[in-house]
Amino acid sequence: MKQLLTFLKNWTLPTAIIVGTAGFPVFGRFDFLLPYLIFAMLLLTFCRIPLSNIRLNLLHCLLFGFQIGGSLLAYVLLAPFNILLAEGAMVCIISPPGTASAVITQKLGEDAASITSFSILSNLGTAIAVPLLFPLLHPLEEGYMGFWPAFFTILQKVGPILILPFILAALLRRFTPKLNQRLCDVQEVAFYLWSSALVIVVAKTVNAVVHDPAVGTTTIWLGLTATCVCAIQFFAGKQIGTCFGERITGGQALGQKNSVLAVWIAQNYLTPVTAVAACAHLICQNLFNAWQLATTRRRQEPL
């Protein structure tokens, strides 16, 4: 059993892609669970973060500025050529760091406290930025509502998923420390939640591609766009982080995204097929992380 769990951990990404692709008619129907899975993953992540460790600095502000400014710039540059590519690039950039970014950062040799602080800033900022920007760039079609109705419609759905876990974790730490500690002790659950969510988002994306005859080669272009965006974000993050002595933190903060959240946002508030870009970004960032971890292990092995 232990060997099976180790195998699944090491091969979570390809396993999720295979299961989600093969079973997309079934697993795609469970997309209603995604908000709850994202909420639970973030709650478990925030429970293990002491508020005293949250220290925002200039690096975090620059990274967040790139996250928001870069997403707008990508949209402006690509929109004249193809709206779908513009939306795909935007959702890949505007999404906050993935829940495992702190773990990868630590394994690569840097303190996880800094990226954890940025993750909180990024999640809260995304909860505000998405409702503000998306109605302007991609108006909701229901009744052709105006900006403010669309803003509050998105805010009431995105806000609780990203903001409430942080508030709840702070309350648990303050008033029920024993329960908070229990949640900290079962961090392994976050992995299984992420795995389940990954299967669902892959199935949902495959379903959108299969049942939308208009996408054609757009799917390929979305994948290529996401690959370029992933490379640019890792490079830019590392360059910004180097100026502050936190090269790894900067790279992971911008390059390793919460792609499950990105897919959910794309499918609900943008053209659904743009979720292909988020899935492609997920694959690229994990391949790059695998290479980084392998390189670090070889460097640490005794000669």
CSV table of N, CA, C and O in Angstrom, one decimal, residues 90-194:
chain,number,residue,atom,x,y,z
A,90,MET,N,-3.8,35.5,-20.1
A,90,MET,CA,-4.2,36.3,-18.9
A,90,MET,C,-4.5,35.5,-17.7
A,90,MET,O,-4.0,35.8,-16.6
A,91,VAL,N,-5.3,34.4,-17.9
A,91,VAL,CA,-5.6,33.6,-16.7
A,91,VAL,C,-4.4,32.8,-16.2
A,91,VAL,O,-4.4,32.6,-15.0
A,92,CYS,N,-3.5,32.5,-17.0
A,92,CYS,CA,-2.3,31.8,-16.5
A,92,CYS,C,-1.4,32.7,-15.7
A,92,CYS,O,-0.7,32.3,-14.8
A,93,ILE,N,-1.4,34.0,-16.0
A,93,ILE,CA,-0.5,35.0,-15.3
A,93,ILE,C,-1.2,35.5,-14.0
A,93,ILE,O,-0.5,35.7,-13.0
A,94,ILE,N,-2.5,35.8,-14.1
A,94,ILE,CA,-3.2,36.4,-13.0
A,94,ILE,C,-3.4,35.4,-11.8
A,94,ILE,O,-3.7,35.9,-10.7
A,95,SER,N,-3.3,34.2,-12.0
A,95,SER,CA,-3.6,33.2,-11.0
A,95,SER,C,-2.5,33.2,-9.9
A,95,SER,O,-1.4,33.5,-10.2
A,96,PRO,N,-2.9,33.0,-8.6
A,96,PRO,CA,-1.9,33.0,-7.5
A,96,PRO,C,-1.0,31.8,-7.5
A,96,PRO,O,-1.3,30.8,-8.3
A,97,PRO,N,0.0,31.7,-6.7
A,97,PRO,CA,0.9,30.6,-6.6
A,97,PRO,C,0.1,29.3,-6.2
A,97,PRO,O,-0.9,29.4,-5.5
A,98,GLY,N,0.6,28.2,-6.6
A,98,GLY,CA,0.0,26.9,-6.3
A,98,GLY,C,0.2,26.6,-4.8
A,98,GLY,O,1.2,27.1,-4.2
A,99,THR,N,-0.6,25.7,-4.2
A,99,THR,CA,-0.5,25.4,-2.8
A,99,THR,C,0.8,24.7,-2.5
A,99,THR,O,1.2,24.6,-1.4
A,100,ALA,N,1.4,24.0,-3.5
A,100,ALA,CA,2.6,23.3,-3.3
A,100,ALA,C,3.9,24.1,-3.5
A,100,ALA,O,5.0,23.6,-3.4
A,101,SER,N,3.7,25.4,-3.8
A,101,SER,CA,4.9,26.2,-4.2
A,101,SER,C,5.9,26.3,-3.0
A,101,SER,O,7.1,26.4,-3.2
A,102,ALA,N,5.3,26.4,-1.8
A,102,ALA,CA,6.2,26.5,-0.6
A,102,ALA,C,7.0,25.3,-0.4
A,102,ALA,O,8.2,25.3,0.0
A,103,VAL,N,6.4,24.1,-0.7
A,103,VAL,CA,7.1,22.9,-0.5
A,103,VAL,C,8.2,22.7,-1.5
A,103,VAL,O,9.4,22.4,-1.1
A,104,ILE,N,8.0,23.1,-2.8
A,104,ILE,CA,9.0,23.0,-3.8
A,104,ILE,C,10.1,24.0,-3.5
A,104,ILE,O,11.3,23.7,-3.6
A,105,THR,N,9.7,25.2,-3.0
A,105,THR,CA,10.7,26.2,-2.7
A,105,THR,C,11.7,25.7,-1.6
A,105,THR,O,12.9,25.9,-1.7
A,106,GLN,N,11.1,25.1,-0.6
A,106,GLN,CA,11.9,24.6,0.5
A,106,GLN,C,12.8,23.4,0.0
A,106,GLN,O,14.0,23.4,0.4
A,107,LYS,N,12.3,22.6,-0.8
A,107,LYS,CA,13.1,21.5,-1.4
A,107,LYS,C,14.3,22.0,-2.3
A,107,LYS,O,15.3,21.3,-2.4
A,108,LEU,N,14.1,23.1,-2.8
A,108,LEU,CA,15.1,23.7,-3.7
A,108,LEU,C,16.1,24.5,-2.9
A,108,LEU,O,17.0,25.1,-3.5
A,109,GLY,N,15.9,24.6,-1.6
A,109,GLY,CA,17.0,25.2,-0.8
A,109,GLY,C,16.7,26.6,-0.2
A,109,GLY,O,17.6,27.2,0.3
A,110,GLU,N,15.5,27.1,-0.3
A,110,GLU,CA,15.2,28.4,0.2
A,110,GLU,C,14.1,28.3,1.2
A,110,GLU,O,13.3,27.4,1.2
A,111,ASP,N,14.0,29.3,2.1
A,111,ASP,CA,13.0,29.4,3.2
A,111,ASP,C,11.6,29.5,2.6
A,111,ASP,O,11.4,30.4,1.7
A,112,ALA,N,10.6,28.8,3.0
A,112,ALA,CA,9.3,28.9,2.5
A,112,ALA,C,8.5,30.0,3.0
A,112,ALA,O,7.4,30.3,2.5
A,113,ALA,N,9.0,30.7,4.1
A,113,ALA,CA,8.2,31.8,4.7
A,113,ALA,C,7.9,32.9,3.7
A,113,ALA,O,6.8,33.5,3.7
A,114,SER,N,8.8,33.3,2.9
A,114,SER,CA,8.7,34.4,2.0
A,114,SER,C,7.6,34.1,1.0
A,114,SER,O,6.7,35.0,0.7
A,115,ILE,N,7.7,33.0,0.3
A,115,ILE,CA,6.7,32.7,-0.7
A,115,ILE,C,5.3,32.4,-0.1
A,115,ILE,O,4.3,32.7,-0.7
A,116,THR,N,5.3,32.0,1.1
A,116,THR,CA,4.0,31.8,1.8
A,116,THR,C,3.3,33.2,2.1
A,116,THR,O,2.1,33.3,1.9
A,117,SER,N,4.1,34.1,2.5
A,117,SER,CA,3.6,35.5,2.6
A,117,SER,C,3.1,36.0,1.3
A,117,SER,O,2.0,36.7,1.3
A,118,PHE,N,3.8,35.8,0.2
A,118,PHE,CA,3.4,36.3,-1.1
A,118,PHE,C,2.1,35.6,-1.5
A,118,PHE,O,1.2,36.2,-2.1
A,119,SER,N,2.0,34.3,-1.2
A,119,SER,CA,0.8,33.5,-1.6
A,119,SER,C,-0.4,34.1,-1.0
A,119,SER,O,-1.5,34.2,-1.6
A,120,ILE,N,-0.3,34.5,0.3
A,120,ILE,CA,-1.5,35.1,0.9
A,120,ILE,C,-1.9,36.4,0.2
A,120,ILE,O,-3.0,36.7,-0.1
A,121,LEU,N,-0.8,37.3,0.0
A,121,LEU,CA,-1.1,38.6,-0.7
A,121,LEU,C,-1.7,38.3,-2.1
A,121,LEU,O,-2.6,39.0,-2.5
A,122,SER,N,-1.1,37.3,-2.8
A,122,SER,CA,-1.6,37.1,-4.2
A,122,SER,C,-3.0,36.5,-4.2
A,122,SER,O,-3.8,36.9,-5.1
A,123,ASN,N,-3.3,35.6,-3.3
A,123,ASN,CA,-4.7,35.1,-3.2
A,123,ASN,C,-5.7,36.2,-2.9
A,123,ASN,O,-6.8,36.3,-3.6
A,124,LEU,N,-5.4,37.0,-1.9
A,124,LEU,CA,-6.4,38.1,-1.6
A,124,LEU,C,-6.5,39.1,-2.7
A,124,LEU,O,-7.5,39.6,-3.1
A,125,GLY,N,-5.3,39.4,-3.3
A,125,GLY,CA,-5.3,40.4,-4.5
A,125,GLY,C,-6.1,39.8,-5.7
A,125,GLY,O,-6.8,40.6,-6.3
A,126,THR,N,-5.9,38.5,-5.9
A,126,THR,CA,-6.6,37.9,-7.1
A,126,THR,C,-8.1,37.9,-6.9
A,126,THR,O,-8.9,38.1,-7.8
A,127,ALA,N,-8.5,37.7,-5.6
A,127,ALA,CA,-10.0,37.8,-5.3
A,127,ALA,C,-10.6,39.1,-5.6
A,127,ALA,O,-11.8,39.2,-5.9
A,128,ILE,N,-9.8,40.2,-5.6
A,128,ILE,CA,-10.3,41.5,-5.9
A,128,ILE,C,-10.1,41.8,-7.4
A,128,ILE,O,-10.9,42.4,-8.1
A,129,ALA,N,-8.9,41.4,-7.9
A,129,ALA,CA,-8.6,41.8,-9.3
A,129,ALA,C,-9.4,41.1,-10.3
A,129,ALA,O,-9.9,41.7,-11.3
A,130,VAL,N,-9.7,39.8,-10.1
A,130,VAL,CA,-10.5,39.1,-11.1
A,130,VAL,C,-11.9,39.7,-11.3
A,130,VAL,O,-12.4,39.9,-12.4
A,131,PRO,N,-12.7,40.0,-10.2
A,131,PRO,CA,-14.0,40.6,-10.4
A,131,PRO,C,-13.9,42.0,-11.0
A,131,PRO,O,-14.8,42.4,-11.7
A,132,LEU,N,-12.8,42.7,-10.8
A,132,LEU,CA,-12.6,44.0,-11.3
A,132,LEU,C,-12.3,44.0,-12.8
A,132,LEU,O,-12.8,44.8,-13.6
A,133,LEU,N,-11.4,43.1,-13.2
A,133,LEU,CA,-10.9,43.1,-14.6
A,133,LEU,C,-11.8,42.3,-15.6
A,133,LEU,O,-12.0,42.7,-16.7
A,134,PHE,N,-12.2,41.1,-15.1
A,134,PHE,CA,-12.9,40.2,-16.1
A,134,PHE,C,-14.2,40.8,-16.7
A,134,PHE,O,-14.5,40.6,-17.9
A,135,PRO,N,-15.0,41.5,-15.9
A,135,PRO,CA,-16.2,42.1,-16.5
A,135,PRO,C,-15.9,43.1,-17.6
A,135,PRO,O,-16.7,43.3,-18.5
A,136,LEU,N,-14.8,43.8,-17.5
A,136,LEU,CA,-14.4,44.7,-18.5
A,136,LEU,C,-13.9,44.1,-19.8
A,136,LEU,O,-14.1,44.5,-20.9
A,137,LEU,N,-13.1,43.0,-19.6
A,137,LEU,CA,-12.5,42.3,-20.8
A,137,LEU,C,-13.4,41.2,-21.3
A,137,LEU,O,-13.3,40.9,-22.5
A,138,HIS,N,-14.2,40.6,-20.5
A,138,HIS,CA,-15.1,39.5,-21.0
A,138,HIS,C,-16.5,39.7,-20.2
A,138,HIS,O,-16.7,39.0,-19.2
A,139,PRO,N,-17.3,40.6,-20.7
A,139,PRO,CA,-18.6,40.8,-20.0
A,139,PRO,C,-19.4,39.5,-19.9
A,139,PRO,O,-19.5,38.7,-20.8
A,140,LEU,N,-20.1,39.3,-18.7
A,140,LEU,CA,-20.9,38.2,-18.5
A,140,LEU,C,-22.2,38.3,-19.4
A,140,LEU,O,-22.7,39.4,-19.5
A,141,GLU,N,-22.6,37.2,-20.0
A,141,GLU,CA,-23.7,37.3,-21.0
A,141,GLU,C,-25.0,37.3,-20.4
A,141,GLU,O,-26.0,37.6,-21.0
A,142,GLU,N,-25.2,36.8,-19.1
A,142,GLU,CA,-26.5,36.7,-18.5
A,142,GLU,C,-27.2,38.0,-18.4
A,142,GLU,O,-26.9,38.8,-17.6
A,143,GLY,N,-28.1,38.3,-19.3
A,143,GLY,CA,-28.9,39.5,-19.3
A,143,GLY,C,-28.0,40.7,-19.6
A,143,GLY,O,-28.5,41.9,-19.5
A,144,TYR,N,-26.8,40.5,-20.2
A,144,TYR,CA,-25.9,41.6,-20.6
A,144,TYR,C,-25.8,42.6,-19.4
A,144,TYR,O,-26.0,43.8,-19.6
A,145,MET,N,-25.5,42.1,-18.2
A,145,MET,CA,-25.4,42.9,-17.0
A,145,MET,C,-24.3,43.9,-17.2
A,145,MET,O,-23.3,43.6,-17.9
A,146,GLY,N,-24.4,45.0,-16.4
A,146,GLY,CA,-23.3,46.0,-16.5
A,146,GLY,C,-22.1,45.6,-15.6
A,146,GLY,O,-22.1,44.5,-15.1
A,147,PHE,N,-21.2,46.5,-15.5
A,147,PHE,CA,-19.9,46.2,-14.8
A,147,PHE,C,-20.2,45.9,-13.4
A,147,PHE,O,-19.7,44.9,-12.9
A,148,TRP,N,-20.9,46.7,-12.6
A,148,TRP,CA,-21.0,46.5,-11.2
A,148,TRP,C,-21.8,45.3,-10.8
A,148,TRP,O,-21.4,44.5,-9.9
A,149,PRO,N,-22.9,45.0,-11.5
A,149,PRO,CA,-23.6,43.7,-11.2
A,149,PRO,C,-22.6,42.5,-11.5
A,149,PRO,O,-22.6,41.5,-10.8
A,150,ALA,N,-21.9,42.6,-12.6
A,150,ALA,CA,-20.9,41.5,-13.0
A,150,ALA,C,-19.8,41.4,-11.9
A,150,ALA,O,-19.4,40.3,-11.5
A,151,PHE,N,-19.3,42.6,-11.5
A,151,PHE,CA,-18.3,42.6,-10.4
A,151,PHE,C,-18.7,41.9,-9.2
A,151,PHE,O,-18.0,41.0,-8.6
A,152,PHE,N,-19.9,42.2,-8.7
A,152,PHE,CA,-20.4,41.6,-7.4
A,152,PHE,C,-20.8,40.1,-7.7
A,152,PHE,O,-20.7,39.3,-6.7
A,153,THR,N,-21.2,39.8,-8.9
A,153,THR,CA,-21.5,38.4,-9.2
A,153,THR,C,-20.3,37.5,-9.1
A,153,THR,O,-20.3,36.4,-8.5
A,154,ILE,N,-19.2,38.0,-9.7
A,154,ILE,CA,-17.9,37.2,-9.6
A,154,ILE,C,-17.3,37.3,-8.2
A,154,ILE,O,-16.8,36.3,-7.7
A,155,LEU,N,-17.4,38.5,-7.6
A,155,LEU,CA,-16.8,38.6,-6.2
A,155,LEU,C,-17.4,37.7,-5.2
A,155,LEU,O,-16.7,37.1,-4.4
A,156,GLN,N,-18.7,37.5,-5.3
A,156,GLN,CA,-19.4,36.7,-4.3
A,156,GLN,C,-19.1,35.2,-4.5
A,156,GLN,O,-19.3,34.4,-3.6
A,157,LYS,N,-18.6,34.9,-5.7
A,157,LYS,CA,-18.2,33.5,-6.0
A,157,LYS,C,-16.7,33.2,-5.8
A,157,LYS,O,-16.3,32.2,-5.2
A,158,VAL,N,-15.9,34.2,-6.2
A,158,VAL,CA,-14.4,34.0,-6.1
A,158,VAL,C,-13.9,34.4,-4.7
A,158,VAL,O,-13.1,33.7,-4.1
A,159,GLY,N,-14.5,35.5,-4.2
A,159,GLY,CA,-14.0,36.0,-2.9
A,159,GLY,C,-14.1,35.0,-1.8
A,159,GLY,O,-13.0,34.8,-1.1
A,160,PRO,N,-15.2,34.3,-1.5
A,160,PRO,CA,-15.2,33.3,-0.4
A,160,PRO,C,-14.2,32.2,-0.6
A,160,PRO,O,-13.7,31.7,0.4
A,161,ILE,N,-14.0,31.8,-1.8
A,161,ILE,CA,-13.0,30.7,-2.0
A,161,ILE,C,-11.6,31.0,-1.7
A,161,ILE,O,-10.8,30.2,-1.2
A,162,LEU,N,-11.2,32.3,-1.9
A,162,LEU,CA,-9.9,32.7,-1.7
A,162,LEU,C,-9.7,33.5,-0.4
A,162,LEU,O,-8.6,33.4,0.2
A,163,ILE,N,-10.7,34.2,0.1
A,163,ILE,CA,-10.5,35.0,1.3
A,163,ILE,C,-10.9,34.3,2.5
A,163,ILE,O,-10.2,34.3,3.6
A,164,LEU,N,-12.1,33.6,2.5
A,164,LEU,CA,-12.6,33.0,3.7
A,164,LEU,C,-11.7,31.9,4.3
A,164,LEU,O,-11.6,31.8,5.5
A,165,PRO,N,-10.9,31.1,3.5
A,165,PRO,CA,-10.0,30.2,4.1
A,165,PRO,C,-9.0,30.8,5.0
A,165,PRO,O,-8.6,30.3,6.0
A,166,PHE,N,-8.5,32.0,4.5
A,166,PHE,CA,-7.5,32.7,5.3
A,166,PHE,C,-8.1,33.2,6.6
A,166,PHE,O,-7.5,33.1,7.7
A,167,ILE,N,-9.3,33.8,6.6
A,167,ILE,CA,-10.0,34.3,7.8
A,167,ILE,C,-10.3,33.1,8.7
A,167,ILE,O,-10.1,33.2,9.9
A,168,LEU,N,-10.8,32.0,8.2
A,168,LEU,CA,-11.2,30.9,9.0
A,168,LEU,C,-9.9,30.3,9.7
A,168,LEU,O,-10.0,29.9,10.8
A,169,ALA,N,-8.8,30.2,8.9
A,169,ALA,CA,-7.6,29.7,9.5
A,169,ALA,C,-7.1,30.6,10.6
A,169,ALA,O,-6.6,30.1,11.7
A,170,ALA,N,-7.2,31.9,10.5
A,170,ALA,CA,-6.8,32.8,11.5
A,170,ALA,C,-7.7,32.6,12.8
A,170,ALA,O,-7.2,32.7,13.9
A,171,LEU,N,-9.0,32.4,12.6
A,171,LEU,CA,-9.9,32.2,13.7
A,171,LEU,C,-9.6,30.9,14.4
A,171,LEU,O,-9.6,30.8,15.7
A,172,LEU,N,-9.3,29.9,13.6
A,172,LEU,CA,-9.0,28.6,14.2
A,172,LEU,C,-7.8,28.6,15.1
A,172,LEU,O,-7.7,28.1,16.2
A,173,ARG,N,-6.8,29.3,14.5
A,173,ARG,CA,-5.5,29.4,15.2
A,173,ARG,C,-5.7,30.2,16.5
A,173,ARG,O,-5.0,29.9,17.5
A,174,ARG,N,-6.6,31.2,16.5
A,174,ARG,CA,-6.7,32.1,17.7
A,174,ARG,C,-7.6,31.4,18.7
A,174,ARG,O,-7.3,31.5,19.9
A,175,PHE,N,-8.8,30.8,18.3
A,175,PHE,CA,-9.8,30.4,19.3
A,175,PHE,C,-9.8,28.9,19.5
A,175,PHE,O,-10.3,28.4,20.5
A,176,THR,N,-9.4,28.1,18.5
A,176,THR,CA,-9.4,26.6,18.7
A,176,THR,C,-8.0,26.1,18.2
A,176,THR,O,-7.9,25.4,17.2
A,177,PRO,N,-7.0,26.3,19.0
A,177,PRO,CA,-5.6,25.9,18.6
A,177,PRO,C,-5.5,24.4,18.5
A,177,PRO,O,-4.7,23.9,17.6
A,178,LYS,N,-6.2,23.6,19.2
A,178,LYS,CA,-6.1,22.2,19.1
A,178,LYS,C,-6.7,21.7,17.8
A,178,LYS,O,-6.1,20.8,17.1
A,179,LEU,N,-7.8,22.2,17.4
A,179,LEU,CA,-8.4,21.9,16.1
A,179,LEU,C,-7.4,22.3,14.9
A,179,LEU,O,-7.2,21.6,14.0
A,180,ASN,N,-6.9,23.5,15.1
A,180,ASN,CA,-5.9,24.0,14.1
A,180,ASN,C,-4.7,23.1,14.0
A,180,ASN,O,-4.2,22.8,12.9
A,181,GLN,N,-4.2,22.6,15.1
A,181,GLN,CA,-3.1,21.7,15.1
A,181,GLN,C,-3.4,20.4,14.4
A,181,GLN,O,-2.6,19.8,13.7
A,182,ARG,N,-4.6,19.9,14.6
A,182,ARG,CA,-5.1,18.7,14.0
A,182,ARG,C,-5.1,18.8,12.5
A,182,ARG,O,-4.7,17.9,11.7
A,183,LEU,N,-5.5,20.0,12.0
A,183,LEU,CA,-5.5,20.3,10.6
A,183,LEU,C,-4.1,20.4,10.0
A,183,LEU,O,-3.8,19.9,8.9
A,184,CYS,N,-3.2,20.9,10.9
A,184,CYS,CA,-1.8,21.0,10.5
A,184,CYS,C,-1.2,19.6,10.4
A,184,CYS,O,-0.3,19.3,9.5
A,185,ASP,N,-1.7,18.7,11.2
A,185,ASP,CA,-1.1,17.3,11.2
A,185,ASP,C,-1.6,16.4,10.1
A,185,ASP,O,-1.1,15.3,9.9
A,186,VAL,N,-2.7,16.9,9.4
A,186,VAL,CA,-3.2,16.1,8.3
A,186,VAL,C,-3.0,16.8,6.9
A,186,VAL,O,-3.8,16.8,6.1
A,187,GLN,N,-1.8,17.4,6.8
A,187,GLN,CA,-1.5,18.1,5.6
A,187,GLN,C,-1.5,17.2,4.3
A,187,GLN,O,-1.6,17.6,3.2
A,188,GLU,N,-1.3,15.9,4.6
A,188,GLU,CA,-1.3,14.9,3.5
A,188,GLU,C,-2.7,15.0,2.8
A,188,GLU,O,-2.7,14.6,1.6
A,189,VAL,N,-3.7,15.3,3.5
A,189,VAL,CA,-5.1,15.4,2.9
A,189,VAL,C,-5.1,16.4,1.7
A,189,VAL,O,-5.8,16.2,0.7
A,190,ALA,N,-4.3,17.5,1.9
A,190,ALA,CA,-4.3,18.5,0.8
A,190,ALA,C,-3.8,17.9,-0.5
A,190,ALA,O,-4.3,18.3,-1.6
A,191,PHE,N,-2.9,16.9,-0.4
A,191,PHE,CA,-2.4,16.3,-1.6
A,191,PHE,C,-3.5,15.5,-2.3
A,191,PHE,O,-3.6,15.6,-3.6
A,192,TYR,N,-4.3,14.8,-1.6
A,192,TYR,CA,-5.4,14.0,-2.2
A,192,TYR,C,-6.5,14.9,-2.7
A,192,TYR,O,-7.1,14.6,-3.7
A,193,LEU,N,-6.7,16.0,-2.0
A,193,LEU,CA,-7.7,17.0,-2.5
A,193,LEU,C,-7.2,17.5,-3.9
A,193,LEU,O,-8.0,17.7,-4.8
A,194,TRP,N,-5.9,17.9,-3.9
A,194,TRP,CA,-5.4,18.4,-5.2
A,194,TRP,C,-5.4,17.4,-6.3
A,194,TRP,O,-5.8,17.7,-7.4
